[in-house]
PDB file of C-alpha atoms in Angstrom:
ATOM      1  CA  UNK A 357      76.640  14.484 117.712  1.00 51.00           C
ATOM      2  CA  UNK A 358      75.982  16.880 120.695  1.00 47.00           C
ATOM      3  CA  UNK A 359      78.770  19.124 119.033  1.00 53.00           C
ATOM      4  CA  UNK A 360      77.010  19.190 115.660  1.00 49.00           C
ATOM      5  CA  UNK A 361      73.402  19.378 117.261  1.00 52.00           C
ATOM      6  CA  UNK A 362      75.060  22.198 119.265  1.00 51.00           C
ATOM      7  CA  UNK A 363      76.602  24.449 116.042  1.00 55.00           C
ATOM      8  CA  UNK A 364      72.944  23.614 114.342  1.00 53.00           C
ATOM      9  CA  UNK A 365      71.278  25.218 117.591  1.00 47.00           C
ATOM     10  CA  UNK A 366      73.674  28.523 117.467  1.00 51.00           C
ATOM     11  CA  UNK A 367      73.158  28.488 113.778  1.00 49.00           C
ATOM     12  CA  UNK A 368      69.782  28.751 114.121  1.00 47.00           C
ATOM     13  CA  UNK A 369      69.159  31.354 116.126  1.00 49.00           C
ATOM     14  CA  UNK A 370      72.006  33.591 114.707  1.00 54.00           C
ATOM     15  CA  UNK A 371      69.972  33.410 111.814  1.00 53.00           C
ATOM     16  CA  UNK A 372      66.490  34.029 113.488  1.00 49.00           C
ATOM     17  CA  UNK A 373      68.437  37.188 115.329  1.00 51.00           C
ATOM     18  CA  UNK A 374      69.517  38.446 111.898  1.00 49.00           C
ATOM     19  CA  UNK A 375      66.116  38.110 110.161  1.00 50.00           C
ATOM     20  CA  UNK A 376      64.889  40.195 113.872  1.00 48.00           C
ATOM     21  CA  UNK A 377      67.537  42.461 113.350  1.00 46.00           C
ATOM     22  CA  UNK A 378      66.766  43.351 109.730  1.00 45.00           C
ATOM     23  CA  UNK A 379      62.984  43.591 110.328  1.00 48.00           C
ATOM     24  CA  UNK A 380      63.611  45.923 113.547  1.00 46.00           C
ATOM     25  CA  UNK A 381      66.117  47.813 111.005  1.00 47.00           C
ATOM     26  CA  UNK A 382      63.691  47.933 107.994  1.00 51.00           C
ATOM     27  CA  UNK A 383      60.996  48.743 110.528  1.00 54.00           C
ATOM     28  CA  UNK A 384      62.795  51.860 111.668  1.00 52.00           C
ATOM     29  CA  UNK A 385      63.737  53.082 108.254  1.00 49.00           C
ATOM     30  CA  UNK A 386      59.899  53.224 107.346  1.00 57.00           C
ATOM     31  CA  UNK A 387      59.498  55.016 110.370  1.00 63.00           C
ATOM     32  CA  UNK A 388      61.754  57.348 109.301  1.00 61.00           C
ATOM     33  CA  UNK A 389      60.549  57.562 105.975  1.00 66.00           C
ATOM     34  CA  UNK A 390      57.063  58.449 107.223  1.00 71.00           C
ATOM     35  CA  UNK A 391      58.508  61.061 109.849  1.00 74.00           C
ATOM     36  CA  UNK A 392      61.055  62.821 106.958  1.00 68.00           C
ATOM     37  CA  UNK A 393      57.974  62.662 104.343  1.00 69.00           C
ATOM     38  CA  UNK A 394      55.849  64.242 107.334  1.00 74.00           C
ATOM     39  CA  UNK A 395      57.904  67.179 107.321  1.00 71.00           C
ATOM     40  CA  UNK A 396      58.202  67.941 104.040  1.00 71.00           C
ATOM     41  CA  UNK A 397      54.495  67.938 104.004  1.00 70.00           C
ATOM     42  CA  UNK A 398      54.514  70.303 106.493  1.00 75.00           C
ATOM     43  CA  UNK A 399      57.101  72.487 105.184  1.00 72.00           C
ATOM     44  CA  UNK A 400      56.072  72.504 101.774  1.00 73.00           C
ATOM     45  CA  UNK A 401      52.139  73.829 103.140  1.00 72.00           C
ATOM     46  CA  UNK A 402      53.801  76.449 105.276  1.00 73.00           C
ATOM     47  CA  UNK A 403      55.431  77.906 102.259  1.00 71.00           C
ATOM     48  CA  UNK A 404      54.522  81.584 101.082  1.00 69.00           C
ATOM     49  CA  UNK A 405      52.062  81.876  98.052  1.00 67.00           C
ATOM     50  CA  UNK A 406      54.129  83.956  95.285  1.00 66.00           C
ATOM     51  CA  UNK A 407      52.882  87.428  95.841  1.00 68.00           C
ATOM     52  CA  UNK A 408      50.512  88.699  93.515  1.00 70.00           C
ATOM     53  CA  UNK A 409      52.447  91.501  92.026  1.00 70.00           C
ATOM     54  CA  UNK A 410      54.797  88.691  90.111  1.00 72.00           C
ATOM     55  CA  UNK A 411      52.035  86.911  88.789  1.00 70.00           C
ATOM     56  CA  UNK A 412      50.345  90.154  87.548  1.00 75.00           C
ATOM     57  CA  UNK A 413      54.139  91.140  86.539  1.00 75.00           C
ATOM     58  CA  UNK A 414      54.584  87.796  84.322  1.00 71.00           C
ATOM     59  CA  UNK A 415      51.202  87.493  82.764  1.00 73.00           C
ATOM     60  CA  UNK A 416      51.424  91.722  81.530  1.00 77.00           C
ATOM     61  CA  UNK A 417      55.314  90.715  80.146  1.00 73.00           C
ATOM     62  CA  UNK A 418      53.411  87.684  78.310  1.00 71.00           C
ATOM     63  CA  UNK A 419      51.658  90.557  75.965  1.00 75.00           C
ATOM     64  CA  UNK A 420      53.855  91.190  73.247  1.00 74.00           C
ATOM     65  CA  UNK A 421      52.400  94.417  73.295  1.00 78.00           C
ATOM     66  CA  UNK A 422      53.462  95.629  76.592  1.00 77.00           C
ATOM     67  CA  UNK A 423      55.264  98.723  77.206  1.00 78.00           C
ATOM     68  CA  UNK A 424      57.557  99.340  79.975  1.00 75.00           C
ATOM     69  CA  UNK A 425      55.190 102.600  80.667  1.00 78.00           C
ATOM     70  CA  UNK A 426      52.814  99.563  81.815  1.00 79.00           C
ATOM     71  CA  UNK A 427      55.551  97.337  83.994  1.00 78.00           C
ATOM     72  CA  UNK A 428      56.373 100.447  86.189  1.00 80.00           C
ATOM     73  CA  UNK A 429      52.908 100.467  88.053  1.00 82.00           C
ATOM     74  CA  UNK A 430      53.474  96.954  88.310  1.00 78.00           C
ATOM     75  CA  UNK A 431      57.071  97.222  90.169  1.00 78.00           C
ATOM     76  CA  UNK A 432      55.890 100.283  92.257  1.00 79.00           C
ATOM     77  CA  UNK A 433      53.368  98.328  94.084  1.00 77.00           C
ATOM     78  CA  UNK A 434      55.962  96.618  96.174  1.00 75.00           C
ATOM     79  CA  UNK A 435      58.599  99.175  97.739  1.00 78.00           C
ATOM     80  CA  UNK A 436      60.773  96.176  98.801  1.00 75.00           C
ATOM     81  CA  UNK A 437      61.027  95.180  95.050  1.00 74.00           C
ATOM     82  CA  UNK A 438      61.490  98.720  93.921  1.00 80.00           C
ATOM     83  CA  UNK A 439      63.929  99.044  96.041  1.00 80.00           C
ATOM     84  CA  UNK A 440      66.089  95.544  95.217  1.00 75.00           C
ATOM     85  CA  UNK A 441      65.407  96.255  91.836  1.00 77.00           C
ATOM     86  CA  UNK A 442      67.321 100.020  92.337  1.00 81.00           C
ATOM     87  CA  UNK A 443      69.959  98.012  93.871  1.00 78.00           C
ATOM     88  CA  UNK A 444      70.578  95.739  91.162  1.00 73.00           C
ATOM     89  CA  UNK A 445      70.604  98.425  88.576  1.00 73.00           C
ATOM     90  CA  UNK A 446      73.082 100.322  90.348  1.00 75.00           C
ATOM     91  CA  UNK A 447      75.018  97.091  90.591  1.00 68.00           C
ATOM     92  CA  UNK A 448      78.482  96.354  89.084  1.00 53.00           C
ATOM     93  CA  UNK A 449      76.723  93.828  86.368  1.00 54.00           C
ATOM     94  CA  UNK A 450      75.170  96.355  84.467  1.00 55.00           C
ATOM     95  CA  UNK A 451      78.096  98.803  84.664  1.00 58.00           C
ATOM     96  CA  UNK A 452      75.679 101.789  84.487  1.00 62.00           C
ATOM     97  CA  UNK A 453      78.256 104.740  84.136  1.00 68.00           C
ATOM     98  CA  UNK A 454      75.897 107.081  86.557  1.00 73.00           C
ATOM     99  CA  UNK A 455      73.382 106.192  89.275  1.00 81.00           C
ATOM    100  CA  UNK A 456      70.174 104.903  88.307  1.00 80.00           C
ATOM    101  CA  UNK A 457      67.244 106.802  90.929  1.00 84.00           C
ATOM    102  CA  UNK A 458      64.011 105.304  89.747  1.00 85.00           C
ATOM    103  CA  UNK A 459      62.081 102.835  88.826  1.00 82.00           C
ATOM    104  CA  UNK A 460      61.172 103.800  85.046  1.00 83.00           C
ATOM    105  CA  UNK A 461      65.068 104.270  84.263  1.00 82.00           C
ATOM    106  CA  UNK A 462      66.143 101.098  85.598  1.00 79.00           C
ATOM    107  CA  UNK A 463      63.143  99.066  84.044  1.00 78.00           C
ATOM    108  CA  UNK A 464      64.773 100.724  80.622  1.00 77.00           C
ATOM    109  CA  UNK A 465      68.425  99.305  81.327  1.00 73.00           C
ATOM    110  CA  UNK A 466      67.249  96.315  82.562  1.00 71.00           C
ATOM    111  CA  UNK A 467      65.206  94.796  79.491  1.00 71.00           C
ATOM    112  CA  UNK A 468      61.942  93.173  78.936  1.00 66.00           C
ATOM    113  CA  UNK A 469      63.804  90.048  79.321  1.00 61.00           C
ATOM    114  CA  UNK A 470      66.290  90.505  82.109  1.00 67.00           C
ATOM    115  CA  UNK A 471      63.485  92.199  84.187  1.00 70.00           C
ATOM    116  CA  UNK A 472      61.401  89.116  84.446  1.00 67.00           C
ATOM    117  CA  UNK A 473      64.451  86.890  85.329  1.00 65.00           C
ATOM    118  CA  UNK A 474      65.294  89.312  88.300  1.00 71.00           C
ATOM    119  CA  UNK A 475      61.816  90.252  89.504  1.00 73.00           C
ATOM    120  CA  UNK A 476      60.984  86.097  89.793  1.00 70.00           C
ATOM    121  CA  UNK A 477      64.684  85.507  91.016  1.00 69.00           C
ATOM    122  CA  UNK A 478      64.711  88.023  93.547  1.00 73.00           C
ATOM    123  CA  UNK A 479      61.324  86.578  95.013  1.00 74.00           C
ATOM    124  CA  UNK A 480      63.331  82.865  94.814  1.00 73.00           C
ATOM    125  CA  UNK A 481      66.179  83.882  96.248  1.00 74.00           C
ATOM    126  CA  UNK A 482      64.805  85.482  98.453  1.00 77.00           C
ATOM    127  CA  UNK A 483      62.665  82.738 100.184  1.00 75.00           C
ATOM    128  CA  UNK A 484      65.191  80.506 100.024  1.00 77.00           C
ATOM    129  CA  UNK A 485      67.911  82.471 102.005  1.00 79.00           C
ATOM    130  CA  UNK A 486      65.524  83.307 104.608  1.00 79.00           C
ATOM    131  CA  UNK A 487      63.844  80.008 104.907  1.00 78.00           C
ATOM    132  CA  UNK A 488      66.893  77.652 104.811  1.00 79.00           C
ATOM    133  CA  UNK A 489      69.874  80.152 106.293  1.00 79.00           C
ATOM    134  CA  UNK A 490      71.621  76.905 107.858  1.00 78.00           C
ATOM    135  CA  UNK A 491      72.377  75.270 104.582  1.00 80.00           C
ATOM    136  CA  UNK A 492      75.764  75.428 103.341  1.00 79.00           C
ATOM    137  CA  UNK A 493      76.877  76.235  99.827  1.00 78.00           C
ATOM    138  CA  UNK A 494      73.780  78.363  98.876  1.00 82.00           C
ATOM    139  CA  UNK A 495      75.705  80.354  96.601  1.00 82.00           C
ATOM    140  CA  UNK A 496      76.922  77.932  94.835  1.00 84.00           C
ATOM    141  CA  UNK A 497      73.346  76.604  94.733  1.00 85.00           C
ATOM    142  CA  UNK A 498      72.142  79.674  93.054  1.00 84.00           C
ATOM    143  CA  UNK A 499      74.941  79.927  90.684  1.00 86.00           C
ATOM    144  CA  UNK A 500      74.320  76.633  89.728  1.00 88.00           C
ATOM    145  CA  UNK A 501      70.460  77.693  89.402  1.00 88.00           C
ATOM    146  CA  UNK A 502      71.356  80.740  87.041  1.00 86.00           C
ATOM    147  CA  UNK A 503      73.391  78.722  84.794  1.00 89.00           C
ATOM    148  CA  UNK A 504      70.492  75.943  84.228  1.00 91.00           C
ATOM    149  CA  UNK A 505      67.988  79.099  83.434  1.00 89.00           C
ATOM    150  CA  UNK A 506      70.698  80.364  80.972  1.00 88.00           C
ATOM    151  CA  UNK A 507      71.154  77.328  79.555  1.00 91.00           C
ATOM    152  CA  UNK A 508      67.582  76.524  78.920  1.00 92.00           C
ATOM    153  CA  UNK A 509      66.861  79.784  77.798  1.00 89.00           C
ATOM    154  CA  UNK A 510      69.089  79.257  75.327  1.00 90.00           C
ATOM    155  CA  UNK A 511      68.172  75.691  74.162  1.00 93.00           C
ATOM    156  CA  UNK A 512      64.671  76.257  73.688  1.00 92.00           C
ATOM    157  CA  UNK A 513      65.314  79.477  71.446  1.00 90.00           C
ATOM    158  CA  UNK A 514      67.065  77.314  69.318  1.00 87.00           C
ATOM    159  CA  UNK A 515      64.341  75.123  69.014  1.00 84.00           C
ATOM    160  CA  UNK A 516      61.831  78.074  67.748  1.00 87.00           C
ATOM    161  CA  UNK A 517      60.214  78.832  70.756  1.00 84.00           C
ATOM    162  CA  UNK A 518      58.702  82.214  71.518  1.00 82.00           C
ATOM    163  CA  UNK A 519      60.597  84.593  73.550  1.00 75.00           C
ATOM    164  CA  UNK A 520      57.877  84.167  76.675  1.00 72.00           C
ATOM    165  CA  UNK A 521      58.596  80.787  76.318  1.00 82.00           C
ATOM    166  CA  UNK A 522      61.835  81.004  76.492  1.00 82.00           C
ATOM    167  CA  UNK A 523      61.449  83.301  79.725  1.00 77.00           C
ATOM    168  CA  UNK A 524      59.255  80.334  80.980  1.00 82.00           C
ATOM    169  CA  UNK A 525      61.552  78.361  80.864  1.00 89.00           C
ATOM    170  CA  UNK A 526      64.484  79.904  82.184  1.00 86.00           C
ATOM    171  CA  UNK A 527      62.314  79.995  85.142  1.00 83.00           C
ATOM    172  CA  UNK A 528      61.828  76.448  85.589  1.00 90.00           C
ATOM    173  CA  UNK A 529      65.650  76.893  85.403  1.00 91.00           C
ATOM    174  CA  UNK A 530      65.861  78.487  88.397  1.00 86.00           C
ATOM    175  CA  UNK A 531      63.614  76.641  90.677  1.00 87.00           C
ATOM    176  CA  UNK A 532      64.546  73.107  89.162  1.00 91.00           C
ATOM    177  CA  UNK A 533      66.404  72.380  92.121  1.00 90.00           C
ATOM    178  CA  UNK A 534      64.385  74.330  95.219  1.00 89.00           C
ATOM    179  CA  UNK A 535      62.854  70.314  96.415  1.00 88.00           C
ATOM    180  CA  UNK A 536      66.215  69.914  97.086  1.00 87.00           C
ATOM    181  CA  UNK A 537      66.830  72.372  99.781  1.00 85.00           C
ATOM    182  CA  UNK A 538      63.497  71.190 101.325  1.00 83.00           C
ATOM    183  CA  UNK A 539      64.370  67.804 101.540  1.00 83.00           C
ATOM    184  CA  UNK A 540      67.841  68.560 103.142  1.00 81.00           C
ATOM    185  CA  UNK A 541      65.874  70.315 105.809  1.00 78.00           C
ATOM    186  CA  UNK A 542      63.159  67.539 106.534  1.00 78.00           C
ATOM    187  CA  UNK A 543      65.628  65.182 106.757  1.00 75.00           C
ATOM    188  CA  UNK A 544      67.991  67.075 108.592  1.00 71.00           C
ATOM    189  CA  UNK A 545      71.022  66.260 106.984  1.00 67.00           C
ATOM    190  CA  UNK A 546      73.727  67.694 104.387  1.00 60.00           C
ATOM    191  CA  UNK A 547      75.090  64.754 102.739  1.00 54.00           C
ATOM    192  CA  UNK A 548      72.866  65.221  99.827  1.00 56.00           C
ATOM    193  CA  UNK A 549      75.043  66.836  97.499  1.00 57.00           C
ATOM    194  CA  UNK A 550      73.200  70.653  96.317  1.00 51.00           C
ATOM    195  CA  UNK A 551      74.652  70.633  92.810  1.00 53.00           C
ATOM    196  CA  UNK A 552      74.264  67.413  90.769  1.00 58.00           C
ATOM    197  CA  UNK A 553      76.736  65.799  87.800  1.00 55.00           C
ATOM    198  CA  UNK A 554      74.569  64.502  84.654  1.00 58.00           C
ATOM    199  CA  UNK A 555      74.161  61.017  83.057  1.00 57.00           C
ATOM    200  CA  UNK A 556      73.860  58.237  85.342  1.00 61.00           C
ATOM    201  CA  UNK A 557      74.938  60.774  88.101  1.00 77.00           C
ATOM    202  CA  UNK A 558      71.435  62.165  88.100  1.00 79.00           C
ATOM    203  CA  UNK A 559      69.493  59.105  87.667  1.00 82.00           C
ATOM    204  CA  UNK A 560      71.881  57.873  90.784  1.00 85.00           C
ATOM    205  CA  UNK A 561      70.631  61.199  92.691  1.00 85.00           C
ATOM    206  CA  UNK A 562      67.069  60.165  92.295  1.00 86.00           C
ATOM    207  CA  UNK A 563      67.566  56.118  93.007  1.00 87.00           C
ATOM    208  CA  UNK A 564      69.446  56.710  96.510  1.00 84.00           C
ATOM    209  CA  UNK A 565      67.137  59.611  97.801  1.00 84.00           C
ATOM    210  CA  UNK A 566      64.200  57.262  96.673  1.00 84.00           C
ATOM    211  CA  UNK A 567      65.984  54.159  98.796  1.00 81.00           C
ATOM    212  CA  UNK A 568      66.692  56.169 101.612  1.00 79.00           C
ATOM    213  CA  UNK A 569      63.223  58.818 102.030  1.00 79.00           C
ATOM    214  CA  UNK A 570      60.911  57.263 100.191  1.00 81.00           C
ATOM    215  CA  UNK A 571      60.690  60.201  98.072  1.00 83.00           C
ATOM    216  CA  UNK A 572      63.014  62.415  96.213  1.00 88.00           C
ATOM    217  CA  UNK A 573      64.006  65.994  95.346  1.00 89.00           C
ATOM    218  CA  UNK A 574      62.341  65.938  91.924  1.00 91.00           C
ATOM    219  CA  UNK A 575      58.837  65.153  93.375  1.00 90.00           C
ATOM    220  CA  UNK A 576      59.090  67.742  95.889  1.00 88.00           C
ATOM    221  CA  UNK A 577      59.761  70.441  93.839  1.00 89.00           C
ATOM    222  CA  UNK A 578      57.272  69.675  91.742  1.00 90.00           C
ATOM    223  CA  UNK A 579      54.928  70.135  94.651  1.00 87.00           C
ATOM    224  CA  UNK A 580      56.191  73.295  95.194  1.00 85.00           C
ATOM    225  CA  UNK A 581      55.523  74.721  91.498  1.00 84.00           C
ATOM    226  CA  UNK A 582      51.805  73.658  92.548  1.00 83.00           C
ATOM    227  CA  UNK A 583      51.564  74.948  95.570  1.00 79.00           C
ATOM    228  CA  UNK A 584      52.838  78.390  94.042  1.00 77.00           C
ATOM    229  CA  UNK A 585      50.008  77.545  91.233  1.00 72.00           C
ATOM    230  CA  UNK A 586      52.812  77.833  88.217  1.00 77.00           C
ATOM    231  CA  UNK A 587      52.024  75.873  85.208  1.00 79.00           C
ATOM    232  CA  UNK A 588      51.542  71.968  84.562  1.00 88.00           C
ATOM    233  CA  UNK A 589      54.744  73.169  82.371  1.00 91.00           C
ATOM    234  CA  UNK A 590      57.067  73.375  85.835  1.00 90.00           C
ATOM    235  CA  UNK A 591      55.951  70.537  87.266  1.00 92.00           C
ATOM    236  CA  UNK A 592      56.494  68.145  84.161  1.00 94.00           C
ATOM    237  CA  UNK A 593      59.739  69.521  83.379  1.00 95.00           C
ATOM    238  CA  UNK A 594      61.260  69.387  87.322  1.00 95.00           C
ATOM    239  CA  UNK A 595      59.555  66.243  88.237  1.00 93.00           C
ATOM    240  CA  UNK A 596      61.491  64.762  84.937  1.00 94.00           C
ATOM    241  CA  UNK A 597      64.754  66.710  84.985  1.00 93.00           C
ATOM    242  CA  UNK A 598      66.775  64.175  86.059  1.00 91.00           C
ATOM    243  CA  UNK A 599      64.970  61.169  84.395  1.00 90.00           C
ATOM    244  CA  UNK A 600      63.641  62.636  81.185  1.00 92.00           C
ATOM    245  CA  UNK A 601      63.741  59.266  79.108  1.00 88.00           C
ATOM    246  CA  UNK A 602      62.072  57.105  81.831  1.00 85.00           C
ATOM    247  CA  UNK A 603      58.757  55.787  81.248  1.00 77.00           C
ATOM    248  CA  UNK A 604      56.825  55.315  78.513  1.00 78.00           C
ATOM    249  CA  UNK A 605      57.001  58.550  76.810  1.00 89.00           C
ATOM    250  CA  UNK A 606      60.401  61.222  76.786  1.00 92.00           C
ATOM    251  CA  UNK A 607      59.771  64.450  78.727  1.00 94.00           C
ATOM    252  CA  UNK A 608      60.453  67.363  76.438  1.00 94.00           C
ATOM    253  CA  UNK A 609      60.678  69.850  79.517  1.00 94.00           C
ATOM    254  CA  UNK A 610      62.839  67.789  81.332  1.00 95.00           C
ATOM    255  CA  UNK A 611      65.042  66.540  78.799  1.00 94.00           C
ATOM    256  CA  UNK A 612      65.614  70.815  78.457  1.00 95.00           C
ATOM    257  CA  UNK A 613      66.214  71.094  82.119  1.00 95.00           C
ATOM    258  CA  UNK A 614      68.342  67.817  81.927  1.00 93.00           C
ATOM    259  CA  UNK A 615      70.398  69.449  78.429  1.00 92.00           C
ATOM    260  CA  UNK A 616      70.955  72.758  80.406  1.00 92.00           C
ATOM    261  CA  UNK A 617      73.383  70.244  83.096  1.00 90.00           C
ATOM    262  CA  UNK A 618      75.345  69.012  80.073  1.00 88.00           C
ATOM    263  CA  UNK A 619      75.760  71.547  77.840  1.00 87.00           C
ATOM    264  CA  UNK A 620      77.052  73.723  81.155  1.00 86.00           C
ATOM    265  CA  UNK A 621      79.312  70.935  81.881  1.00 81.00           C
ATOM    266  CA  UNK A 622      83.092  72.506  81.740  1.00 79.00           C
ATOM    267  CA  UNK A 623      85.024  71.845  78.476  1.00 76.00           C
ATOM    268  CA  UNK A 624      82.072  69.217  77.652  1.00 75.00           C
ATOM    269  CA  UNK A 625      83.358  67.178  74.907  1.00 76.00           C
ATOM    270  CA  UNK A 626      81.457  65.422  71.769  1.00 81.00           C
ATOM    271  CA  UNK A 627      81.136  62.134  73.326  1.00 82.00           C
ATOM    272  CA  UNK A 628      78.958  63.170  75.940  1.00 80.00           C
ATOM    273  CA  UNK A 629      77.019  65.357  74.363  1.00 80.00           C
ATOM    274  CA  UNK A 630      76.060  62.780  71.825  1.00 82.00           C
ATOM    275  CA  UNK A 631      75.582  60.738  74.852  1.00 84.00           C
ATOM    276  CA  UNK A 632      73.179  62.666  76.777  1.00 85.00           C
ATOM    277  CA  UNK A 633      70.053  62.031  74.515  1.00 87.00           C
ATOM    278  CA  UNK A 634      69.006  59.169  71.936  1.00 88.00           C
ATOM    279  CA  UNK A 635      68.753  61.122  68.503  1.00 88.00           C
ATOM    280  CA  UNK A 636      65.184  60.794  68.237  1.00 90.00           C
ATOM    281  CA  UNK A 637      64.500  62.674  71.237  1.00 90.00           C
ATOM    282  CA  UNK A 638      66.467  65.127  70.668  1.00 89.00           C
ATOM    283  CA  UNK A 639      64.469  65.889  67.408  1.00 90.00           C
ATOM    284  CA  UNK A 640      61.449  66.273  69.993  1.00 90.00           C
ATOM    285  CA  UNK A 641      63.221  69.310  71.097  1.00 90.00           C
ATOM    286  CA  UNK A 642      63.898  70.466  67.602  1.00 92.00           C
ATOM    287  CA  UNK A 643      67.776  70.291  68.477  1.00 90.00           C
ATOM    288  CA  UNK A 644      70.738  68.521  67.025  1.00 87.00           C
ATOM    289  CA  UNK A 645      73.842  67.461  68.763  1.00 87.00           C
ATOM    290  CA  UNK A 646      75.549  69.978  66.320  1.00 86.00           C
ATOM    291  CA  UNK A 647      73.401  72.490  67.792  1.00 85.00           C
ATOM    292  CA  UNK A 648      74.351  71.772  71.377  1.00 84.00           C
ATOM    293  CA  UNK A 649      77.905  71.674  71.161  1.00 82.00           C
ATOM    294  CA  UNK A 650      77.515  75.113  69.655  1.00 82.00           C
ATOM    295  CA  UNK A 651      75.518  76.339  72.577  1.00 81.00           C
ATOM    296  CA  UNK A 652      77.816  74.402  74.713  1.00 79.00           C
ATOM    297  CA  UNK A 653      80.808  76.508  73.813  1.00 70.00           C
ATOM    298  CA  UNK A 654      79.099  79.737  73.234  1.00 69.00           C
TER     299      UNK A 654
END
C-alpha cells in the first residue's frame, strides 16, 4: 500500500509539474507574441511614405490620354529616379543598340506600361534592399515578386480588365509578399521560407506563422499598402492571397494573386490547375481553366 500510495504521490505531482511547465511555456510564447507583434508595429510606422512623385506618376499614367511629353516632368523631378531609370534603359534587357542619354528617349523605349512597373519597382526594391540588407535570398525574393506581377498582369487581361487595371494589379504583384520580409525581421529569424509553394502549402504558410506570432505575413502587408495609402484594392487582394476561398465570400483579388503562384508553377500540369479554384470562382474572375493552362504555358 505505501508503494502504491507512493507511485500515486509521484504521479501526481509529475502531472501538476507538467500542467506548470506548459502554462510557464504557453506564458512565454504570448510574451513573445506580444514582443514580435510590438516590433512589427514599430517597424511598419517607421516605414517611408511612397514619395509623391510616384503617386503623381501613377494617377497621370491612369489618363488614357496621357502623353509621354507629360510623364517626363514627372520623372525629372527626382534626379535619383532619372538617373536609375537611364540605367535601366541602357541595360542589357532592352538591348538598345546605342546609348540612351535622357529622360524623354528612354521614357519612349520603355513604354507606357513597362514605365510604371519600373518607376513603382525601383521605389520597392529599393526600400527593401536598404531596409532589410541582412536577409538572405532577396533576389530570389524579387524574382519571385516579378513573376507574380507578370502573372497577374496577365490573368486579369484575360478577364477584360482595362489596361490600368491590369498595371494595378501587377503591382499588388510585386508587393504581395513585402509583410513577409517584415515579419522575418521582427521576429528575428530566417526559417520562414521567402518564396511560398501553392495549395495547401500556402494555407500551411499562414496556419504556422498564425500559431507561432500571433499574426502572419498576409496581415502585415496589408498594413503596409495602408500605411503607403494604396487602394482598399491591395489590401483585399494581399491580405487574401494565400486564402482566397476562406470565409464567407471568395476574394477575387486574391484568388488573382493566389492564380499568379500556380499558373508560374514549373511544367504545371492539368490536375492542379483544375485544382487550384472551384469552377464557380473561377467564373468570378471571368477565367476558365482552359484559359489558365494557356497562360500557364505561354
Amino acid at each position: 500500500m505505501f508503494q502504491l500510495g507512493m507511485c500515486a504521490l509521484f504521479w501526481y505531482i509529475n502531472r501538476v509539474n507538467g500542467g506548470i511547465r506548459l502554462i510557464a511555456r504557453e506564458e512565454e510564447l504570448m510574451q513573445n507574441k506580444q514582443e514580435i507583434f510590438a516590433r512589427l508595429v514599430e517597424i511598419v510606422d517607421k516605414l517611408p511614405p511612397v514619395p509623391a512623385n510616384i503617386l503623381d506618376l501613377r494617377r497621370a499614367v491612369a489618363n488614357p490620354y496621357v502623353e509621354f511629353s507629360q510623364l517626363v516632368p514627372l520623372l525629372k523631378k527626382d534626379p535619383g529616379l532619372a538617373a536609375e531609370l537611364l540605367k535601366f534603359a541602357n541595360s542589357a534587357r532592352y538591348g538598345v543598340d546605342h546609348h540612351v542619354d535622357t529622360i524623354e528617349e528612354a521614357v519612349l523605349y520603355f513604354g507606357m506600361t513597362n514605365l510604371v512597373e519600373f518607376v513603382t519597382a525601383a521605389f520597392a526594391e529599393h526600400f527593401v534592399r536598404a531596409t532589410f540588407t541582412t536577409i538572405r535570398g532577396l533576389d530570389s525574393y524579387f524574382m519571385h515578386s516579378r513573376e507574380i506581377a507578370g502573372a497577374a498582369r496577365q490573368l486579369v487581361a484575360h478577364g477584360g480588365c482595362t489596361p490600368h487595371e491590369c498595371e494595378t494589379y501587377a503591382l499588388v504583384g510585386l508587393l504581395h509578399d513585402i509583410g513577409k520580409l517584415v515579419l522575418i525581421a521582427a521576429s528575428h529569424t530566417e526559417t520562414l521560407p521567402l518564396i511560398s509553394g501553392c495549395g495547401d502549402k500556402m494555407k500551411a504558410v499562414v496556419e504556422k506563422e498564425q500559431d507561432l506570432w500571433g499574426i502572419d505575413h498576409c496581415e502585415v502587408g496589408a498594413a503596409i499598402c495602408k500605411k503607403w495609402n494604396f487602394p482598399e484594392l491591395f489590401q483585399v487582394a494581399i491580405i487574401r492571397h494565400h486564402t482566397p476561398g476562406e470565409g464567407s465570400a471568395f476574394s477575387t483579388p486574391g484568388g488573382i494573386i493566389y492564380l499568379g503562384h500556380v499558373i508560374t508553377i514549373p511544367g504545371v500540369t492539368n490536375s492542379v490547375v483544375r485544382m487550384a479554384i472551384p469552377e464557380p470562382d473561377l467564373g468570378k474572375m471571368n477565367l476558365t481553366y482552359t484559359a489558365l493552362l494557356e497562360i500557364a504555358t505561354d
